[in-house]
Amino acid sequence: MKVLLVEDDLDLSAALSRVLTRRGIAVEHCMDGMQALVHLGAGQYDVVMLDLGLPVMDGLQLVSRIRAKGNDVPVLVVTARGAVGDRVAGLNAGADDYLAKPFDLDELEARLRALCRRAGGASGEMRCGRLRVERASHVAYVDGRALELTPRESALLAALVERPGHAVTKERLNAMVFPSGQATQSDAVEVVAHRLRKKLLGTGVRITTLRGVGYLIQECGDDGGGDGGAGGPGH
């Protein structure tokens, strides 16, 4: 996912850029509305995240200009203006979602990814090496061949491929693989990961266990097997 962050607070924008980058989201930053229009004219973004209180051009004016140009990029307004009237004004101007400061980082990430999914993302799919996963269906392909995965294996793989090369915690994976709290054993995610790892043999990607943290998926030069030397789940 590629996000254009429009924020004139340098400390906040630097902190957000660091956090989102660690979570597998590419961030480009600009400080005012005119710079944002230049960026949007020169490149493609999955989501625009902007503050309303911007110099040169107010955030509401920016949203209106974006829509007037026929650009339907999803816009998430993130601002200290939390009154209902401000939210209504932002949405009426063309914004897709609204998040008031201060906010929870997990909620911010979830809202960004939800906007990206609703818009179909840049390509409607996620990739890691030769592995391709459809965002909507979570069906996985390697070199055009569909992998035979269970629904839980598909959910785990999609969660990992959404952030290739970045750690995904066991808690987050558990919530995505067992959304209704179905897991009754502490090692339930490990069991699914162990089975999925076997099915990825020969695909050119590998699931690595990060002991005490979670898992990550990455492209590898071997047959894609093994556990990356970081300590397996013992299954």
mmCIF file of N, CA and C in Angstrom, residues 124-212:
data_model
loop_
_atom_site.group_PDB
_atom_site.id
_atom_site.type_symbol
_atom_site.label_atom_id
_atom_site.label_comp_id
_atom_site.label_asym_id
_atom_site.label_seq_id
_atom_site.Cartn_x
_atom_site.Cartn_y
_atom_site.Cartn_z
ATOM 1 N N GLY A 124 -5.523 -4.891 -6.811
ATOM 2 C CA GLY A 124 -6.460 -5.896 -6.366
ATOM 3 C C GLY A 124 -5.810 -7.171 -5.891
ATOM 4 N N GLU A 125 -4.480 -7.147 -5.750
ATOM 5 C CA GLU A 125 -3.782 -8.348 -5.323
ATOM 6 C C GLU A 125 -2.536 -7.976 -4.525
ATOM 7 N N MET A 126 -2.023 -8.964 -3.785
ATOM 8 C CA MET A 126 -0.796 -8.794 -3.005
ATOM 9 C C MET A 126 0.234 -9.780 -3.530
ATOM 10 N N ARG A 127 1.521 -9.418 -3.472
ATOM 11 C CA ARG A 127 2.560 -10.265 -4.031
ATOM 12 C C ARG A 127 3.744 -10.403 -3.079
ATOM 13 N N CYS A 128 4.385 -11.553 -3.190
ATOM 14 C CA CYS A 128 5.666 -11.798 -2.533
ATOM 15 C C CYS A 128 6.408 -12.781 -3.429
ATOM 16 N N GLY A 129 7.400 -12.280 -4.163
ATOM 17 C CA GLY A 129 8.097 -13.123 -5.114
ATOM 18 C C GLY A 129 7.142 -13.657 -6.171
ATOM 19 N N ARG A 130 7.141 -14.978 -6.361
ATOM 20 C CA ARG A 130 6.265 -15.620 -7.354
ATOM 21 C C ARG A 130 4.864 -15.856 -6.824
ATOM 22 N N LEU A 131 4.666 -15.569 -5.551
ATOM 23 C CA LEU A 131 3.380 -15.799 -4.907
ATOM 24 C C LEU A 131 2.474 -14.589 -5.100
ATOM 25 N N ARG A 132 1.215 -14.865 -5.503
ATOM 26 C CA ARG A 132 0.218 -13.810 -5.694
ATOM 27 C C ARG A 132 -1.043 -14.193 -4.946
ATOM 28 N N VAL A 133 -1.589 -13.252 -4.160
ATOM 29 C CA VAL A 133 -2.799 -13.517 -3.378
ATOM 30 C C VAL A 133 -3.836 -12.454 -3.719
ATOM 31 N N GLU A 134 -5.028 -12.891 -4.120
ATOM 32 C CA GLU A 134 -6.102 -11.952 -4.431
ATOM 33 C C GLU A 134 -6.632 -11.338 -3.138
ATOM 34 N N ARG A 135 -6.786 -10.039 -3.133
ATOM 35 C CA ARG A 135 -7.236 -9.349 -1.917
ATOM 36 C C ARG A 135 -8.644 -9.774 -1.518
ATOM 37 N N ALA A 136 -9.539 -9.867 -2.483
ATOM 38 C CA ALA A 136 -10.943 -10.118 -2.161
ATOM 39 C C ALA A 136 -11.189 -11.557 -1.726
ATOM 40 N N SER A 137 -10.644 -12.525 -2.467
ATOM 41 C CA SER A 137 -10.953 -13.934 -2.216
ATOM 42 C C SER A 137 -9.911 -14.653 -1.378
ATOM 43 N N HIS A 138 -8.691 -14.079 -1.273
ATOM 44 C CA HIS A 138 -7.563 -14.706 -0.587
ATOM 45 C C HIS A 138 -7.079 -15.975 -1.302
ATOM 46 N N VAL A 139 -7.498 -16.175 -2.542
ATOM 47 C CA VAL A 139 -6.973 -17.301 -3.322
ATOM 48 C C VAL A 139 -5.524 -16.995 -3.684
ATOM 49 N N ALA A 140 -4.632 -17.985 -3.475
ATOM 50 C CA ALA A 140 -3.203 -17.801 -3.707
ATOM 51 C C ALA A 140 -2.767 -18.547 -4.960
ATOM 52 N N TYR A 141 -1.874 -17.925 -5.721
ATOM 53 C CA TYR A 141 -1.356 -18.517 -6.944
ATOM 54 C C TYR A 141 0.166 -18.445 -6.938
ATOM 55 N N VAL A 142 0.797 -19.461 -7.510
ATOM 56 C CA VAL A 142 2.235 -19.453 -7.770
ATOM 57 C C VAL A 142 2.425 -19.793 -9.237
ATOM 58 N N ASP A 143 2.991 -18.845 -9.995
ATOM 59 C CA ASP A 143 3.184 -19.030 -11.435
ATOM 60 C C ASP A 143 1.874 -19.401 -12.121
ATOM 61 N N GLY A 144 0.768 -18.793 -11.673
ATOM 62 C CA GLY A 144 -0.530 -19.029 -12.275
ATOM 63 C C GLY A 144 -1.262 -20.259 -11.773
ATOM 64 N N ARG A 145 -0.627 -21.040 -10.905
ATOM 65 C CA ARG A 145 -1.250 -22.252 -10.369
ATOM 66 C C ARG A 145 -1.836 -21.956 -8.998
ATOM 67 N N ALA A 146 -3.121 -22.268 -8.810
ATOM 68 C CA ALA A 146 -3.771 -22.023 -7.529
ATOM 69 C C ALA A 146 -3.300 -23.034 -6.496
ATOM 70 N N LEU A 147 -2.992 -22.563 -5.294
ATOM 71 C CA LEU A 147 -2.597 -23.439 -4.205
ATOM 72 C C LEU A 147 -3.842 -23.976 -3.505
ATOM 73 N N GLU A 148 -3.776 -25.229 -3.102
ATOM 74 C CA GLU A 148 -4.893 -25.836 -2.380
ATOM 75 C C GLU A 148 -4.704 -25.582 -0.884
ATOM 76 N N LEU A 149 -5.435 -24.603 -0.379
ATOM 77 C CA LEU A 149 -5.300 -24.194 1.009
ATOM 78 C C LEU A 149 -6.651 -24.264 1.700
ATOM 79 N N THR A 150 -6.628 -24.518 3.003
ATOM 80 C CA THR A 150 -7.844 -24.449 3.795
ATOM 81 C C THR A 150 -8.172 -22.978 4.056
ATOM 82 N N PRO A 151 -9.399 -22.655 4.446
ATOM 83 C CA PRO A 151 -9.733 -21.259 4.742
ATOM 84 C C PRO A 151 -8.811 -20.634 5.792
ATOM 85 N N ARG A 152 -8.419 -21.393 6.810
ATOM 86 C CA ARG A 152 -7.533 -20.836 7.832
ATOM 87 C C ARG A 152 -6.130 -20.597 7.284
ATOM 88 N N GLU A 153 -5.652 -21.515 6.452
ATOM 89 C CA GLU A 153 -4.346 -21.318 5.832
ATOM 90 C C GLU A 153 -4.366 -20.115 4.904
ATOM 91 N N SER A 154 -5.470 -19.937 4.167
ATOM 92 C CA SER A 154 -5.604 -18.781 3.270
ATOM 93 C C SER A 154 -5.609 -17.478 4.057
ATOM 94 N N ALA A 155 -6.319 -17.460 5.186
ATOM 95 C CA ALA A 155 -6.381 -16.248 6.003
ATOM 96 C C ALA A 155 -5.010 -15.907 6.571
ATOM 97 N N LEU A 156 -4.280 -16.922 7.025
ATOM 98 C CA LEU A 156 -2.939 -16.683 7.568
ATOM 99 C C LEU A 156 -2.005 -16.186 6.484
ATOM 100 N N LEU A 157 -2.051 -16.810 5.307
ATOM 101 C CA LEU A 157 -1.179 -16.396 4.214
ATOM 102 C C LEU A 157 -1.472 -14.970 3.788
ATOM 103 N N ALA A 158 -2.754 -14.607 3.674
ATOM 104 C CA ALA A 158 -3.120 -13.245 3.267
ATOM 105 C C ALA A 158 -2.618 -12.221 4.272
ATOM 106 N N ALA A 159 -2.709 -12.542 5.556
ATOM 107 C CA ALA A 159 -2.237 -11.620 6.592
ATOM 108 C C ALA A 159 -0.737 -11.400 6.494
ATOM 109 N N LEU A 160 0.006 -12.436 6.145
ATOM 110 C CA LEU A 160 1.461 -12.327 6.034
ATOM 111 C C LEU A 160 1.875 -11.615 4.751
ATOM 112 N N VAL A 161 1.222 -11.972 3.619
ATOM 113 C CA VAL A 161 1.603 -11.401 2.327
ATOM 114 C C VAL A 161 1.219 -9.929 2.237
ATOM 115 N N GLU A 162 0.276 -9.506 3.060
ATOM 116 C CA GLU A 162 -0.078 -8.087 3.073
ATOM 117 C C GLU A 162 1.104 -7.244 3.533
ATOM 118 N N ARG A 163 2.021 -7.864 4.301
ATOM 119 C CA ARG A 163 3.198 -7.133 4.797
ATOM 120 C C ARG A 163 4.442 -7.993 4.603
ATOM 121 N N PRO A 164 4.847 -8.292 3.375
ATOM 122 C CA PRO A 164 6.001 -9.163 3.148
ATOM 123 C C PRO A 164 7.275 -8.564 3.738
ATOM 124 N N GLY A 165 8.039 -9.422 4.415
ATOM 125 C CA GLY A 165 9.288 -8.972 5.016
ATOM 126 C C GLY A 165 9.120 -8.269 6.342
ATOM 127 N N HIS A 166 7.883 -8.173 6.841
ATOM 128 C CA HIS A 166 7.619 -7.499 8.106
ATOM 129 C C HIS A 166 6.955 -8.469 9.083
ATOM 130 N N ALA A 167 7.310 -8.345 10.344
ATOM 131 C CA ALA A 167 6.754 -9.235 11.362
ATOM 132 C C ALA A 167 5.274 -8.956 11.578
ATOM 133 N N VAL A 168 4.512 -10.028 11.714
ATOM 134 C CA VAL A 168 3.097 -9.940 12.076
ATOM 135 C C VAL A 168 2.929 -10.716 13.379
ATOM 136 N N THR A 169 2.387 -10.080 14.386
ATOM 137 C CA THR A 169 2.323 -10.702 15.705
ATOM 138 C C THR A 169 1.349 -11.876 15.735
ATOM 139 N N LYS A 170 1.583 -12.784 16.677
ATOM 140 C CA LYS A 170 0.689 -13.927 16.845
ATOM 141 C C LYS A 170 -0.717 -13.474 17.211
ATOM 142 N N GLU A 171 -0.822 -12.396 17.989
ATOM 143 C CA GLU A 171 -2.140 -11.902 18.389
ATOM 144 C C GLU A 171 -2.939 -11.448 17.175
ATOM 145 N N ARG A 172 -2.283 -10.725 16.281
ATOM 146 C CA ARG A 172 -2.964 -10.240 15.076
ATOM 147 C C ARG A 172 -3.352 -11.415 14.176
ATOM 148 N N LEU A 173 -2.428 -12.360 14.016
ATOM 149 C CA LEU A 173 -2.712 -13.518 13.182
ATOM 150 C C LEU A 173 -3.856 -14.350 13.764
ATOM 151 N N ASN A 174 -3.847 -14.509 15.076
ATOM 152 C CA ASN A 174 -4.915 -15.268 15.725
ATOM 153 C C ASN A 174 -6.277 -14.624 15.464
ATOM 154 N N ALA A 175 -6.320 -13.287 15.508
ATOM 155 C CA ALA A 175 -7.584 -12.580 15.284
ATOM 156 C C ALA A 175 -8.064 -12.736 13.851
ATOM 157 N N MET A 176 -7.133 -12.857 12.896
ATOM 158 C CA MET A 176 -7.508 -12.963 11.490
ATOM 159 C C MET A 176 -7.822 -14.403 11.087
ATOM 160 N N VAL A 177 -7.120 -15.359 11.691
ATOM 161 C CA VAL A 177 -7.347 -16.771 11.355
ATOM 162 C C VAL A 177 -8.549 -17.325 12.095
ATOM 163 N N PHE A 178 -8.749 -16.845 13.330
ATOM 164 C CA PHE A 178 -9.875 -17.286 14.158
ATOM 165 C C PHE A 178 -10.690 -16.060 14.574
ATOM 166 N N PRO A 179 -11.383 -15.410 13.619
ATOM 167 C CA PRO A 179 -12.058 -14.138 13.904
ATOM 168 C C PRO A 179 -13.144 -14.213 14.955
ATOM 169 N N SER A 180 -13.692 -15.385 15.194
ATOM 170 C CA SER A 180 -14.769 -15.516 16.185
ATOM 171 C C SER A 180 -14.274 -16.099 17.492
ATOM 172 N N GLY A 181 -12.950 -16.060 17.686
ATOM 173 C CA GLY A 181 -12.373 -16.599 18.896
ATOM 174 C C GLY A 181 -12.510 -18.104 18.990
ATOM 175 N N GLN A 182 -12.450 -18.796 17.827
ATOM 176 C CA GLN A 182 -12.675 -20.232 17.802
ATOM 177 C C GLN A 182 -11.504 -21.015 18.385
ATOM 178 N N ALA A 183 -10.300 -20.424 18.349
ATOM 179 C CA ALA A 183 -9.121 -21.158 18.804
ATOM 180 C C ALA A 183 -9.224 -21.456 20.292
ATOM 181 N N THR A 184 -8.997 -22.704 20.647
ATOM 182 C CA THR A 184 -9.071 -23.095 22.046
ATOM 183 C C THR A 184 -7.709 -23.456 22.612
ATOM 184 N N GLN A 185 -6.700 -23.582 21.759
ATOM 185 C CA GLN A 185 -5.356 -23.927 22.202
ATOM 186 C C GLN A 185 -4.413 -22.793 21.890
ATOM 187 N N SER A 186 -3.431 -22.593 22.763
ATOM 188 C CA SER A 186 -2.496 -21.481 22.591
ATOM 189 C C SER A 186 -1.634 -21.642 21.357
ATOM 190 N N ASP A 187 -1.474 -22.883 20.871
ATOM 191 C CA ASP A 187 -0.606 -23.111 19.725
ATOM 192 C C ASP A 187 -1.391 -23.258 18.422
ATOM 193 N N ALA A 188 -2.654 -22.811 18.398
ATOM 194 C CA ALA A 188 -3.499 -23.008 17.209
ATOM 195 C C ALA A 188 -2.899 -22.335 15.979
ATOM 196 N N VAL A 189 -2.394 -21.118 16.110
ATOM 197 C CA VAL A 189 -1.798 -20.420 14.971
ATOM 198 C C VAL A 189 -0.542 -21.145 14.514
ATOM 199 N N GLU A 190 0.247 -21.679 15.466
ATOM 200 C CA GLU A 190 1.453 -22.407 15.110
ATOM 201 C C GLU A 190 1.132 -23.635 14.261
ATOM 202 N N VAL A 191 0.037 -24.302 14.589
ATOM 203 C CA VAL A 191 -0.366 -25.492 13.831
ATOM 204 C C VAL A 191 -0.698 -25.102 12.389
ATOM 205 N N VAL A 192 -1.472 -24.027 12.223
ATOM 206 C CA VAL A 192 -1.833 -23.572 10.877
ATOM 207 C C VAL A 192 -0.589 -23.141 10.117
ATOM 208 N N ALA A 193 0.317 -22.416 10.777
ATOM 209 C CA ALA A 193 1.542 -21.964 10.125
ATOM 210 C C ALA A 193 2.412 -23.143 9.703
ATOM 211 N N HIS A 194 2.482 -24.153 10.537
ATOM 212 C CA HIS A 194 3.284 -25.340 10.218
ATOM 213 C C HIS A 194 2.751 -26.032 8.964
ATOM 214 N N ARG A 195 1.428 -26.176 8.866
ATOM 215 C CA ARG A 195 0.835 -26.814 7.693
ATOM 216 C C ARG A 195 1.018 -25.953 6.443
ATOM 217 N N LEU A 196 0.847 -24.641 6.611
ATOM 218 C CA LEU A 196 1.010 -23.730 5.477
ATOM 219 C C LEU A 196 2.449 -23.745 4.976
ATOM 220 N N ARG A 197 3.402 -23.782 5.905
ATOM 221 C CA ARG A 197 4.817 -23.800 5.524
ATOM 222 C C ARG A 197 5.124 -24.979 4.599
ATOM 223 N N LYS A 198 4.549 -26.128 4.894
ATOM 224 C CA LYS A 198 4.762 -27.311 4.053
ATOM 225 C C LYS A 198 4.225 -27.085 2.637
ATOM 226 N N LYS A 199 3.058 -26.454 2.536
ATOM 227 C CA LYS A 199 2.443 -26.241 1.231
ATOM 228 C C LYS A 199 3.170 -25.181 0.406
ATOM 229 N N LEU A 200 4.037 -24.405 1.045
ATOM 230 C CA LEU A 200 4.787 -23.385 0.324
ATOM 231 C C LEU A 200 6.145 -23.886 -0.150
ATOM 232 N N LEU A 201 6.466 -25.152 0.113
ATOM 233 C CA LEU A 201 7.723 -25.722 -0.365
ATOM 234 C C LEU A 201 7.801 -25.604 -1.884
ATOM 235 N N GLY A 202 8.916 -25.107 -2.371
ATOM 236 C CA GLY A 202 9.122 -24.987 -3.808
ATOM 237 C C GLY A 202 8.506 -23.766 -4.443
ATOM 238 N N THR A 203 7.904 -22.873 -3.661
ATOM 239 C CA THR A 203 7.258 -21.684 -4.226
ATOM 240 C C THR A 203 8.182 -20.472 -4.276
ATOM 241 N N GLY A 204 9.342 -20.565 -3.613
ATOM 242 C CA GLY A 204 10.259 -19.425 -3.592
ATOM 243 C C GLY A 204 9.985 -18.430 -2.493
ATOM 244 N N VAL A 205 9.057 -18.753 -1.595
ATOM 245 C CA VAL A 205 8.823 -17.904 -0.425
ATOM 246 C C VAL A 205 8.906 -18.766 0.823
ATOM 247 N N ARG A 206 9.177 -18.141 1.938
ATOM 248 C CA ARG A 206 9.373 -18.877 3.179
ATOM 249 C C ARG A 206 8.724 -18.138 4.330
ATOM 250 N N ILE A 207 8.079 -18.882 5.217
ATOM 251 C CA ILE A 207 7.541 -18.317 6.462
ATOM 252 C C ILE A 207 8.585 -18.504 7.547
ATOM 253 N N THR A 208 8.966 -17.425 8.189
ATOM 254 C CA THR A 208 9.958 -17.460 9.261
ATOM 255 C C THR A 208 9.290 -17.187 10.597
ATOM 256 N N THR A 209 9.597 -18.018 11.572
ATOM 257 C CA THR A 209 9.088 -17.824 12.926
ATOM 258 C C THR A 209 10.018 -16.871 13.677
ATOM 259 N N LEU A 210 9.449 -15.847 14.260
ATOM 260 C CA LEU A 210 10.192 -14.915 15.106
ATOM 261 C C LEU A 210 9.800 -15.225 16.542
ATOM 262 N N ARG A 211 10.665 -15.941 17.220
ATOM 263 C CA ARG A 211 10.325 -16.457 18.542
ATOM 264 C C ARG A 211 9.890 -15.341 19.490
ATOM 265 N N GLY A 212 8.727 -15.532 20.107
ATOM 266 C CA GLY A 212 8.210 -14.553 21.053
ATOM 267 C C GLY A 212 7.522 -13.376 20.401
#
